[in-house]
Coordinates of N, CA, C and O in Angstrom, one line a residue:
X53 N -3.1 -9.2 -6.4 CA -4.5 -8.8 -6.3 C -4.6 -7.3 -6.0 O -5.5 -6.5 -6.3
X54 N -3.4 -6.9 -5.4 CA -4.1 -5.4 -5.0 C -3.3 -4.6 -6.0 O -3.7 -3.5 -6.2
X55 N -2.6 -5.1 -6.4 CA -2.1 -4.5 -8.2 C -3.4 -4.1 -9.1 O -3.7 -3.2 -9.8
X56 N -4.4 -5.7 -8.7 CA -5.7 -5.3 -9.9 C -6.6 -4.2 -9.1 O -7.0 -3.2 -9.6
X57 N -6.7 -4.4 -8.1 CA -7.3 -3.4 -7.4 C -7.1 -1.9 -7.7 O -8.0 -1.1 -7.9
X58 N -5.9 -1.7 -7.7 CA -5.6 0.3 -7.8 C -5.7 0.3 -9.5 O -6.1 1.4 -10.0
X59 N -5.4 -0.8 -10.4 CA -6.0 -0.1 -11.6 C -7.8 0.0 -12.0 O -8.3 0.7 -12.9
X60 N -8.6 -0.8 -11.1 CA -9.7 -1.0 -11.1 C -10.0 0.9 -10.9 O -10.5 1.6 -11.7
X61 N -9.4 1.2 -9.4 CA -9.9 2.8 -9.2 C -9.5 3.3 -9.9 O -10.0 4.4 -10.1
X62 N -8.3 3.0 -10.6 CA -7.7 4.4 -11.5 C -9.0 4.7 -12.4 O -9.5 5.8 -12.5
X63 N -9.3 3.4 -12.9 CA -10.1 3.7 -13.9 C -11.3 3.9 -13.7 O -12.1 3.9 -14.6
X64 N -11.8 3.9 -12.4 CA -13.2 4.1 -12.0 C -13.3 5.4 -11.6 O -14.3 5.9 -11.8
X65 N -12.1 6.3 -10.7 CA -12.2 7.2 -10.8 C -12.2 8.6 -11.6 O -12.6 9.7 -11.2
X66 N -11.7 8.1 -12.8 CA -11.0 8.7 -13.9 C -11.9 8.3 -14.9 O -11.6 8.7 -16.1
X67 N -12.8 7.7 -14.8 CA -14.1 7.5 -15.4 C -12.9 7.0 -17.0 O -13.2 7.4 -18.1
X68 N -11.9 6.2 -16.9 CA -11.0 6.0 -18.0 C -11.3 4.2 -18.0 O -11.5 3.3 -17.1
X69 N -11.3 4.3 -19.6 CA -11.3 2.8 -20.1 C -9.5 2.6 -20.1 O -8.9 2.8 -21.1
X70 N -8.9 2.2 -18.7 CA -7.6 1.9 -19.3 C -7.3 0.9 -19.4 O -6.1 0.8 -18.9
X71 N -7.7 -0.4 -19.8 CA -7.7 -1.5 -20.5 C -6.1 -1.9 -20.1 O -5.1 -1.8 -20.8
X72 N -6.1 -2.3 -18.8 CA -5.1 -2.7 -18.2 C -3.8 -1.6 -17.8 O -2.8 -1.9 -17.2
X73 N -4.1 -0.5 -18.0 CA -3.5 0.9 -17.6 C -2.3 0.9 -18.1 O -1.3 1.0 -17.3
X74 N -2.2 0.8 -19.2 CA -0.5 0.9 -20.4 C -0.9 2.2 -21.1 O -2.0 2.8 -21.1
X75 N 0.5 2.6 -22.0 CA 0.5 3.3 -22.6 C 1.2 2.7 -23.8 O 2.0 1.7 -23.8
X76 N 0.9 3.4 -25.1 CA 1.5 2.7 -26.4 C 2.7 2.6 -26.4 O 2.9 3.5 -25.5
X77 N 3.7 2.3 -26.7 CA 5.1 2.6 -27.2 C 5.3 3.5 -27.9 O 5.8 2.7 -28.7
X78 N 5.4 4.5 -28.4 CA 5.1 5.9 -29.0 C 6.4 5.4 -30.0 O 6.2 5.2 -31.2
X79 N 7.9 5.3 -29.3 CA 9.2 5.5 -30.1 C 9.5 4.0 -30.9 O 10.5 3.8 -31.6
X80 N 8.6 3.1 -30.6 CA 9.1 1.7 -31.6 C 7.7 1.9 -32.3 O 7.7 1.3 -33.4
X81 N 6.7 2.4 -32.2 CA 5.9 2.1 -33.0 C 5.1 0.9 -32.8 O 4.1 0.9 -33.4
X82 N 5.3 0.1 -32.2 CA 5.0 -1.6 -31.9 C 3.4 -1.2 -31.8 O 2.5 -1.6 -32.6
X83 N 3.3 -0.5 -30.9 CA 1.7 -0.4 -30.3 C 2.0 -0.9 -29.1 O 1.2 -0.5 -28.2
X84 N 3.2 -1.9 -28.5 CA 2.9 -3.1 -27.7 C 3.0 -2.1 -26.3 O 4.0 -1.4 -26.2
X85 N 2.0 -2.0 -25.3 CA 1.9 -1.6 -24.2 C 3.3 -1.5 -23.4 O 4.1 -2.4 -23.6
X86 N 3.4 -0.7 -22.5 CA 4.3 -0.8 -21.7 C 4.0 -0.4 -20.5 O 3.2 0.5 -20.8
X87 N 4.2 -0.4 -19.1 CA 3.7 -0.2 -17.8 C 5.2 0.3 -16.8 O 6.2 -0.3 -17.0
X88 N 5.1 1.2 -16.0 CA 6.3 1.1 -14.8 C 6.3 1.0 -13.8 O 5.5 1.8 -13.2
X89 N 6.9 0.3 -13.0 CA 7.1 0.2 -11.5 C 7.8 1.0 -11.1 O 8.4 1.3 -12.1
X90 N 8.4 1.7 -9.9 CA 9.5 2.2 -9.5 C 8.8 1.7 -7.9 O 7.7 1.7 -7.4
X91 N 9.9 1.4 -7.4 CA 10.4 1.0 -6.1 C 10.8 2.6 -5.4 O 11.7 3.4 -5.8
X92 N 9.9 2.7 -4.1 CA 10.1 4.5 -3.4 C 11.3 3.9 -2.7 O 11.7 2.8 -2.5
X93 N 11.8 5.2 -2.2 CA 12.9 4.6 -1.5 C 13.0 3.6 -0.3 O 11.9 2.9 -0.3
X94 N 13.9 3.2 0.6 CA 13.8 2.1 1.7 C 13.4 3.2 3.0 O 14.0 4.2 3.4
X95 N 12.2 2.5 3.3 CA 11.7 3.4 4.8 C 12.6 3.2 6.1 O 12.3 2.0 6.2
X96 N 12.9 3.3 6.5 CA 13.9 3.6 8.0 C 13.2 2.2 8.4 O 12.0 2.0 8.1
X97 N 13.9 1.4 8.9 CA 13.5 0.1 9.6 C 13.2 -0.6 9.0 O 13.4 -1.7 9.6
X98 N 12.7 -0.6 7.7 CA 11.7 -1.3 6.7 C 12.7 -2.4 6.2 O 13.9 -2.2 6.0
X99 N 12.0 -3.5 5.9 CA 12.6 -4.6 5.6 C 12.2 -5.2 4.2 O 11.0 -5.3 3.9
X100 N 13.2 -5.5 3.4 CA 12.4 -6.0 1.4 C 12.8 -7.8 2.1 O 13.7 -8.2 2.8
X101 N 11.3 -8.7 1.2 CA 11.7 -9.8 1.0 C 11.5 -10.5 -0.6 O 10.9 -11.5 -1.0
X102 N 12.5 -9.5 -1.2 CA 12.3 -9.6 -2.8 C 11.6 -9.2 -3.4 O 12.1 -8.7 -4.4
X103 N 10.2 -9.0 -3.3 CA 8.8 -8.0 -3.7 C 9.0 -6.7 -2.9 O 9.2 -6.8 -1.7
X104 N 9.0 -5.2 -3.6 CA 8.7 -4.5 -3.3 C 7.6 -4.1 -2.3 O 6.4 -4.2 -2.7
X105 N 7.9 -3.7 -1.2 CA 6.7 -3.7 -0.4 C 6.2 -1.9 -0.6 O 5.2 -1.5 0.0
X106 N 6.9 -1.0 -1.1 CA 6.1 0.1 -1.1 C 6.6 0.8 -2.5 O 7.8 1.2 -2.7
X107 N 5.6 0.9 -3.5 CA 6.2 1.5 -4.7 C 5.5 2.6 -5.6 O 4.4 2.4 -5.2
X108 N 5.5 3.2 -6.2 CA 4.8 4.2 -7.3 C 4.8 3.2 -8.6 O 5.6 2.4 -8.9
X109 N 3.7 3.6 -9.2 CA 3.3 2.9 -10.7 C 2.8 3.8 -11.4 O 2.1 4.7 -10.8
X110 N 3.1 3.9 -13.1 CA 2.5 4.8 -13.1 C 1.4 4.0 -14.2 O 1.2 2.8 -14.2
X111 N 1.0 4.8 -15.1 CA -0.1 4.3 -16.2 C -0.7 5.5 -16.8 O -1.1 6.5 -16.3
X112 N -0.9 4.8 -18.5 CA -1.2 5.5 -19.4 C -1.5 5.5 -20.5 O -0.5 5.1 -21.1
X113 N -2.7 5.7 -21.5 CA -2.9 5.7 -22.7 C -3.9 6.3 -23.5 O -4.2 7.3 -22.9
X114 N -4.4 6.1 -24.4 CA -4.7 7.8 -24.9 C -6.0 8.4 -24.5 O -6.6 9.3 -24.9
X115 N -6.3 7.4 -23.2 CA -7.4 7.8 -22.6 C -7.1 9.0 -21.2 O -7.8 9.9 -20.8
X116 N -5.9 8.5 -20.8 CA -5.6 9.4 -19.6 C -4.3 8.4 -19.3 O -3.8 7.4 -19.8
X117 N -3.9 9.5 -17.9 CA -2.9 8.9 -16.7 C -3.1 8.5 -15.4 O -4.0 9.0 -14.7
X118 N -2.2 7.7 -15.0 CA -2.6 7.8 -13.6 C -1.3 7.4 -13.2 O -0.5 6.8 -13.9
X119 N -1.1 7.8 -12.1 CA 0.0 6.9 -10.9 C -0.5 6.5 -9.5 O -1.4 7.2 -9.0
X120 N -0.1 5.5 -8.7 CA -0.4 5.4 -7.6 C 0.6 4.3 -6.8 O 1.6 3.6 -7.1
X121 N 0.1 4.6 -5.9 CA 1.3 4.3 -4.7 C 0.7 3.4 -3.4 O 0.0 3.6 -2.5
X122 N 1.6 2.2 -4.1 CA 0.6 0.8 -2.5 C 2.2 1.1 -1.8 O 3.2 1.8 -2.1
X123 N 1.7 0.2 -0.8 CA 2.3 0.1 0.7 C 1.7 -1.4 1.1 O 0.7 -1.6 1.7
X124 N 2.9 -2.5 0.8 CA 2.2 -3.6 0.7 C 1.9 -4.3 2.5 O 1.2 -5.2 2.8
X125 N 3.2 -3.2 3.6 CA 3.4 -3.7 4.6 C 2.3 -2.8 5.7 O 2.2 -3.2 6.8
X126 N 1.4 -1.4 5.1 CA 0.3 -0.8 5.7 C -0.8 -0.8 4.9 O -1.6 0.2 4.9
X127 N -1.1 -1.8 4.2 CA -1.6 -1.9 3.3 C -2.3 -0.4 2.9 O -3.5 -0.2 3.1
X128 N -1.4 0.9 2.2 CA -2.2 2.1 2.1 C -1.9 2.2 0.7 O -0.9 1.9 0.1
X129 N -3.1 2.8 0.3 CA -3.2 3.0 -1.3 C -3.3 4.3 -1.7 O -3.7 4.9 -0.7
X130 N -3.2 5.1 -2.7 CA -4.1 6.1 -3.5 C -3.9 6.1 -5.2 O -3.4 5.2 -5.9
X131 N -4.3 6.9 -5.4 CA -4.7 6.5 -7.0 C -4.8 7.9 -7.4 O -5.8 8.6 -7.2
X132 N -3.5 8.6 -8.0 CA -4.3 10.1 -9.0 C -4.7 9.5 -10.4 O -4.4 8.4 -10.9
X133 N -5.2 10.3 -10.6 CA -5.6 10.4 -12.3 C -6.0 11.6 -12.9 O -6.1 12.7 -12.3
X134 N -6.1 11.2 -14.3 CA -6.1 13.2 -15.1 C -6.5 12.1 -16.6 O -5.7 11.4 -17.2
X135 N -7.8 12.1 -17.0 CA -8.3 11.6 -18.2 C -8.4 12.8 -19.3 O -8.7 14.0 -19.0
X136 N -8.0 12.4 -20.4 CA -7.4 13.3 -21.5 C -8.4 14.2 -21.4 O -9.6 14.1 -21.0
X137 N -7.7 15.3 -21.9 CA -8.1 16.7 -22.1 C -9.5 17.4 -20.8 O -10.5 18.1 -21.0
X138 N -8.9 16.9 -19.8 CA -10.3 16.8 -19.2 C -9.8 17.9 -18.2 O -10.7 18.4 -17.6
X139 N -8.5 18.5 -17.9 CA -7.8 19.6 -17.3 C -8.0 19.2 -16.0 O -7.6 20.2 -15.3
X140 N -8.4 18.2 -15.1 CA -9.0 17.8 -14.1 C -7.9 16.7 -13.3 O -7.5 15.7 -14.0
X141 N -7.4 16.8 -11.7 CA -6.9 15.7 -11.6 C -7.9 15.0 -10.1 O -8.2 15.7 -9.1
X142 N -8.1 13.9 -10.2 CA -8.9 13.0 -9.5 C -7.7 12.5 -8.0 O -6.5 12.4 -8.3
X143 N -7.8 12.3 -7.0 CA -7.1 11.5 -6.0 C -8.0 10.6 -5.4 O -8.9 11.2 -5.0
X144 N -8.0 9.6 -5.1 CA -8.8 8.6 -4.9 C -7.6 7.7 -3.4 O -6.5 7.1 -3.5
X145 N -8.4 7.9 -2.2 CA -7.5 7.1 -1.5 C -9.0 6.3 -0.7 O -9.9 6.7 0.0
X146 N -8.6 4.8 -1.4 CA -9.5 4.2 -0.4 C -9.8 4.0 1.4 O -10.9 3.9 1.9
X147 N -9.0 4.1 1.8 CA -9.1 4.1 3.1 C -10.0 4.9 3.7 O -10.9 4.1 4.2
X148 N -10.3 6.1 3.8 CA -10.7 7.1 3.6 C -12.3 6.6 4.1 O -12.8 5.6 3.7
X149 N -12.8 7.4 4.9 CA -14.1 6.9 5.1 C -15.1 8.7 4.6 O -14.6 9.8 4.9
X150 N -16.4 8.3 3.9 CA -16.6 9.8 4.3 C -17.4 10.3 5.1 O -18.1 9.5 5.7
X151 N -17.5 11.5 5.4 CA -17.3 12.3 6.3 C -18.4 13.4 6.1 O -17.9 14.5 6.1
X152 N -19.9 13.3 6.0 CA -20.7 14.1 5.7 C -20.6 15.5 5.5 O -21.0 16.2 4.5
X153 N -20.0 16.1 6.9 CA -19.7 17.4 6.8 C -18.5 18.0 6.0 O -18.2 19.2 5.7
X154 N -18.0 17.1 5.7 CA -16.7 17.5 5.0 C -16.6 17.5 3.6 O -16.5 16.4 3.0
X155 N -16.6 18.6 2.9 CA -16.1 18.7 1.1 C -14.8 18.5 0.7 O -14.4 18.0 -0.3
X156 N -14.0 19.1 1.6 CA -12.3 19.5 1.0 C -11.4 18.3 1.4 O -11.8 17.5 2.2
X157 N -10.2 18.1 0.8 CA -9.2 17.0 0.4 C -8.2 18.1 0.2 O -8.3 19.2 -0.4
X158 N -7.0 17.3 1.1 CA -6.1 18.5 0.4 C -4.5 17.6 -0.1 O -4.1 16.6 0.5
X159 N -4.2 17.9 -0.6 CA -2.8 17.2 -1.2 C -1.8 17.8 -1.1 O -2.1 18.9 -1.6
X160 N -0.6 17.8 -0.7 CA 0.9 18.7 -0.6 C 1.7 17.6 0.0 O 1.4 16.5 0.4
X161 N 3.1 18.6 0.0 CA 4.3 18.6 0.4 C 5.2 19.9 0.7 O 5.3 20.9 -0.1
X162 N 5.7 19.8 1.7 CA 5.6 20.9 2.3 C 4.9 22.2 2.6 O 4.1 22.3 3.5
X163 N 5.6 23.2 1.6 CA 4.4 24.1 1.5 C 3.6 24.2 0.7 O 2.9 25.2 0.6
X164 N 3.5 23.1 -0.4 CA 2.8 23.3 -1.3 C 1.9 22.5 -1.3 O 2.2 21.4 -1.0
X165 N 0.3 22.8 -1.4 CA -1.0 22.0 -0.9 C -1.9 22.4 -1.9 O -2.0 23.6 -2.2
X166 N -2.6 21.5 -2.3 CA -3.5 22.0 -3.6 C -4.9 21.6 -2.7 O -4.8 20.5 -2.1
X167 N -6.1 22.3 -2.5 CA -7.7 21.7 -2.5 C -8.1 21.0 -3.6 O -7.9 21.2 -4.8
X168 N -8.9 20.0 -3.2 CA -9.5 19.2 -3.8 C -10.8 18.9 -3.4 O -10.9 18.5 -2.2
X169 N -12.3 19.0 -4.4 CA -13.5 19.1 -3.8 C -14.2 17.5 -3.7 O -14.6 16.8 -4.6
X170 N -14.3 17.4 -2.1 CA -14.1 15.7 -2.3 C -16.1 15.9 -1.8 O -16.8 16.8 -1.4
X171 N -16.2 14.7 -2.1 CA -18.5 14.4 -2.3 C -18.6 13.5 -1.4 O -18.4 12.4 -1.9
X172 N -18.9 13.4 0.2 CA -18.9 12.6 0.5 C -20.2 11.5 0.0 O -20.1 10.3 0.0
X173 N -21.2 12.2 -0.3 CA -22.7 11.7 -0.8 C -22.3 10.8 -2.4 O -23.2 10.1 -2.9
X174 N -20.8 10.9 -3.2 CA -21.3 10.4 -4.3 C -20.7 9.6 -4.2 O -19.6 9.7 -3.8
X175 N -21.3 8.2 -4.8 CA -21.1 6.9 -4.6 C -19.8 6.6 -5.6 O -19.5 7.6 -6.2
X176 N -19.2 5.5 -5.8 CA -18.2 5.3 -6.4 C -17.4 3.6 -5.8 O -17.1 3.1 -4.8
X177 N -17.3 3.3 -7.5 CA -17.1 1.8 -7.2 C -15.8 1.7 -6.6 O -15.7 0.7 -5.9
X178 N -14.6 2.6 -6.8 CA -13.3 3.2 -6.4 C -12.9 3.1 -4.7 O -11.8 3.2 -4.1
X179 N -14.4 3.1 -4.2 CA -14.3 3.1 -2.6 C -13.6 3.8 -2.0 O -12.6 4.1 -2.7
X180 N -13.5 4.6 -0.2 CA -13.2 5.5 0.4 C -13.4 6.7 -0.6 O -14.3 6.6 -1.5
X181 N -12.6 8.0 -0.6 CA -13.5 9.0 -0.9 C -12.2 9.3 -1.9 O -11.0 8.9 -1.7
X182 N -12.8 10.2 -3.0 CA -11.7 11.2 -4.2 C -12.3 12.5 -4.2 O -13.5 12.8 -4.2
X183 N -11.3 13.1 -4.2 CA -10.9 14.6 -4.5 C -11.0 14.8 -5.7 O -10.6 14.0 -6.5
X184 N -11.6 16.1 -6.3 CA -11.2 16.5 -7.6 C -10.9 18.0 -7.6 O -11.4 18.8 -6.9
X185 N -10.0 18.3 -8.6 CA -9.6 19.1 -8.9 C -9.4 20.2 -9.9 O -8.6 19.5 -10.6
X186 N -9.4 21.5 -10.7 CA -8.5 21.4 -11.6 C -7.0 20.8 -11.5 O -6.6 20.4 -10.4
X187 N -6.3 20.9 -12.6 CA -4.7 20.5 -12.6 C -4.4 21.4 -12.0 O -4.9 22.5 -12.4
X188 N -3.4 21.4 -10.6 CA -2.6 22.7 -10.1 C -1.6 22.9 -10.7 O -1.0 22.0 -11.3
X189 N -1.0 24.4 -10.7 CA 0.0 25.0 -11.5 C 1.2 24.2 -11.0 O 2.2 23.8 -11.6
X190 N 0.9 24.1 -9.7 CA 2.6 23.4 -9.0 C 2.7 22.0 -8.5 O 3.3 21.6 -7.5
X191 N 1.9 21.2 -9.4 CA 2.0 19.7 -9.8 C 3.2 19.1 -9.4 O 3.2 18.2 -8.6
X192 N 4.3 19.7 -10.2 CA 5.6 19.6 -10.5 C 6.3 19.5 -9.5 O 7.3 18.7 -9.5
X193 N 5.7 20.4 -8.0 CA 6.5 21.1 -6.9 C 5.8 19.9 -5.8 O 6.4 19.6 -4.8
X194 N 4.6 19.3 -6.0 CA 4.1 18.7 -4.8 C 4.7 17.2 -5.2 O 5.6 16.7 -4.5
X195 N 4.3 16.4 -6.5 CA 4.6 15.5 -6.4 C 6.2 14.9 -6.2 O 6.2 13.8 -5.6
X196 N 7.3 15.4 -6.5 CA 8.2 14.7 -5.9 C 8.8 15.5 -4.7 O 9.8 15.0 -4.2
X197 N 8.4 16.6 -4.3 CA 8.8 17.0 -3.1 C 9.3 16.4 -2.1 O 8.9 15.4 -1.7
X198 N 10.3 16.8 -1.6 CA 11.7 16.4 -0.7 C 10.8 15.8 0.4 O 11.1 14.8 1.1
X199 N 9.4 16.7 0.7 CA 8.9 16.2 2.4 C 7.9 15.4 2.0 O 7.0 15.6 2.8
X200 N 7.5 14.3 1.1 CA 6.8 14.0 0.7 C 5.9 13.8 0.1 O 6.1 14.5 -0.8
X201 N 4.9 13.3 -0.2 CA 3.4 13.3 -0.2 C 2.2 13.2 0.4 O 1.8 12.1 0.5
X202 N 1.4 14.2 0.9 CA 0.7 14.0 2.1 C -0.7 13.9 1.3 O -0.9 14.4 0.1
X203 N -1.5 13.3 2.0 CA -3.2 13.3 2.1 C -4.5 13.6 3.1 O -5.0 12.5 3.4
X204 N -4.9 14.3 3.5 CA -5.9 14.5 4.3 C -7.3 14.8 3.7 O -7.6 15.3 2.7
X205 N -8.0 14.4 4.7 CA -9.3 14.7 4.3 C -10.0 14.8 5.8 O -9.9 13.7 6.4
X206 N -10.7 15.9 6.4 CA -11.4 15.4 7.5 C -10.0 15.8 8.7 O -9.2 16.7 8.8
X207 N -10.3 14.4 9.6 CA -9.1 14.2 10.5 C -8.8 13.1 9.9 O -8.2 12.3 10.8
X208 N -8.9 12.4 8.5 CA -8.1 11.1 7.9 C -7.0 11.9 7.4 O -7.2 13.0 6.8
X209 N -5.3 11.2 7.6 CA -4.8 11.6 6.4 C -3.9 10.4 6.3 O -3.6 9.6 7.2
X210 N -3.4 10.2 5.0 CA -2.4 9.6 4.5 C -1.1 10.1 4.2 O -1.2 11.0 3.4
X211 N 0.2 9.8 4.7 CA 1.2 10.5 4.5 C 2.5 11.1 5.6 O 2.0 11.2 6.7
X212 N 3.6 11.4 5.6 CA 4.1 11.7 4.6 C 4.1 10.4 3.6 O 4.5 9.4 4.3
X213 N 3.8 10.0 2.2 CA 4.4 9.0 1.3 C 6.0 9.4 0.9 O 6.4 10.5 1.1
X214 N 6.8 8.3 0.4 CA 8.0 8.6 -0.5 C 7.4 9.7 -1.5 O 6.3 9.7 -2.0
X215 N 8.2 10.5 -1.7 CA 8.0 11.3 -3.2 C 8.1 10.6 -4.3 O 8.7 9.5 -4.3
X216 N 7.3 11.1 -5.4 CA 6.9 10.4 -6.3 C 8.5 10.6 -7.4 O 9.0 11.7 -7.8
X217 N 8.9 9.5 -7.7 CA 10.2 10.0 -8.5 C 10.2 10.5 -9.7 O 9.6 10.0 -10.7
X218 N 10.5 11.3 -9.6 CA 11.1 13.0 -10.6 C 10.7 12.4 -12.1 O 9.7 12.9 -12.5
X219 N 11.2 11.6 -12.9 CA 11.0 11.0 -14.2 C 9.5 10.7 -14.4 O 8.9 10.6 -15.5
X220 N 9.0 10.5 -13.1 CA 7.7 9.6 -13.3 C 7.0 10.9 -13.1 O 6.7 11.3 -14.2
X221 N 6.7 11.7 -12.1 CA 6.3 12.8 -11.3 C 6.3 13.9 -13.3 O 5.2 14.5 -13.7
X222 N 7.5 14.0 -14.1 CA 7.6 15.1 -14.8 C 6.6 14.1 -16.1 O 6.0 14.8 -16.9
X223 N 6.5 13.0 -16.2 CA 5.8 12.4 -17.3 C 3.9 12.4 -16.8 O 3.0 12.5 -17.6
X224 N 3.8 12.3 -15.4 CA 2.3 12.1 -15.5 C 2.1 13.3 -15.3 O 0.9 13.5 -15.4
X225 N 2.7 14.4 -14.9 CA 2.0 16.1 -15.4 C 2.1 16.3 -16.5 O 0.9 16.6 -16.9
X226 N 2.8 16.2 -17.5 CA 2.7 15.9 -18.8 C 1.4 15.9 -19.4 O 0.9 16.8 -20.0
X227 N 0.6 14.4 -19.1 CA -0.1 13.8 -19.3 C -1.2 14.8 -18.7 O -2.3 14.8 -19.1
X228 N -0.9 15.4 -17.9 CA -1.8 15.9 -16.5 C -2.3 17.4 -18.1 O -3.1 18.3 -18.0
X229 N -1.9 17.3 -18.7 CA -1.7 18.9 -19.3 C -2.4 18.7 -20.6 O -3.1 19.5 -21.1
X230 N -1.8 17.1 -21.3 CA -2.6 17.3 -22.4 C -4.3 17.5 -22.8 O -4.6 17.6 -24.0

């Protein structure tokens, strides 16, 4: 259920029809969708009972990208996205309550922190609050960053998360570009 849930916001924030959030097979040609999970690393203390309890996914197709990252044991979510050619990347963390006086969202790892202009006034089926952005130059440098992924908004934040892994992290900037 909360699998359907973060594709529901990808695509509501991302204003993207992603029709179950795949991307084509590009190198067989098939057409036939394909999707990834990656499992973040094991949190200090943290316990697996066969299901992944904290992972990155990503998603894609010729409408846009997205990845996002549950936490099945804090229940914490977020959702980026970047809908084609639209130069723009979206962060969507439900949790998040808004916060009238507050515009800015900021995203990083370590020292690297990008602004994000978050609305607390605009409504959205996606719930808690998103950030938007242009694409930042150092995409590359926040997402799998060694100190991981942080989120704040307000005095909410989310984070540090696992870093987003490198293969995944260099394919949805990619995407983040086209």
């Amino acid at each position: 259920m909360q699998i359907a849930r973060l594709t529901l916001c990808a695509a509501t924030i991302a204003g993207l029809a992603l029709a179950g959030c795949q991307k084509k097979d590009e190198a067989s040609g098939s057409g036939e969708p394909t999707q990834k999970t990656v499992t973040a690393p094991p949190v200090a203390g943290q316990t697996t009972s066969g299901q992944p309890q904290a992972y990155w996914r990503s998603a894609s197709n010729e409408e846009g990208d997205s990845i996002s990252y549950a936490d099945d044991a804090s229940g914490s979510t977020i959702v980026l996205a970047c809908p084609t050619g639209s130069g723009k990347l979206y962060v969507n963390v439900p949790s998040f309550k808004p916060v009238s006086s507050e515009d800015r969202m900021s995203m990083g790892s370590g020292g690297a922190v990008t602004a994000l202009v978050a609305d607390p006034n605009r409504e959205t089926n996606a719930g808690g609050m998103t950030g938007v952005a242009a694409v930042p130059s150092d995409l590359g440098k926040i997402l799998p960053g060694e100190g991981g992924l942080s989120i704040s908004y307000g005095n909410q934040k989310i984070g540090p998360l696992p870093p987003v892994p490198a293969e995944m992290a260099v394919i949805f900037e990619e995407g983040c570009y086209d």
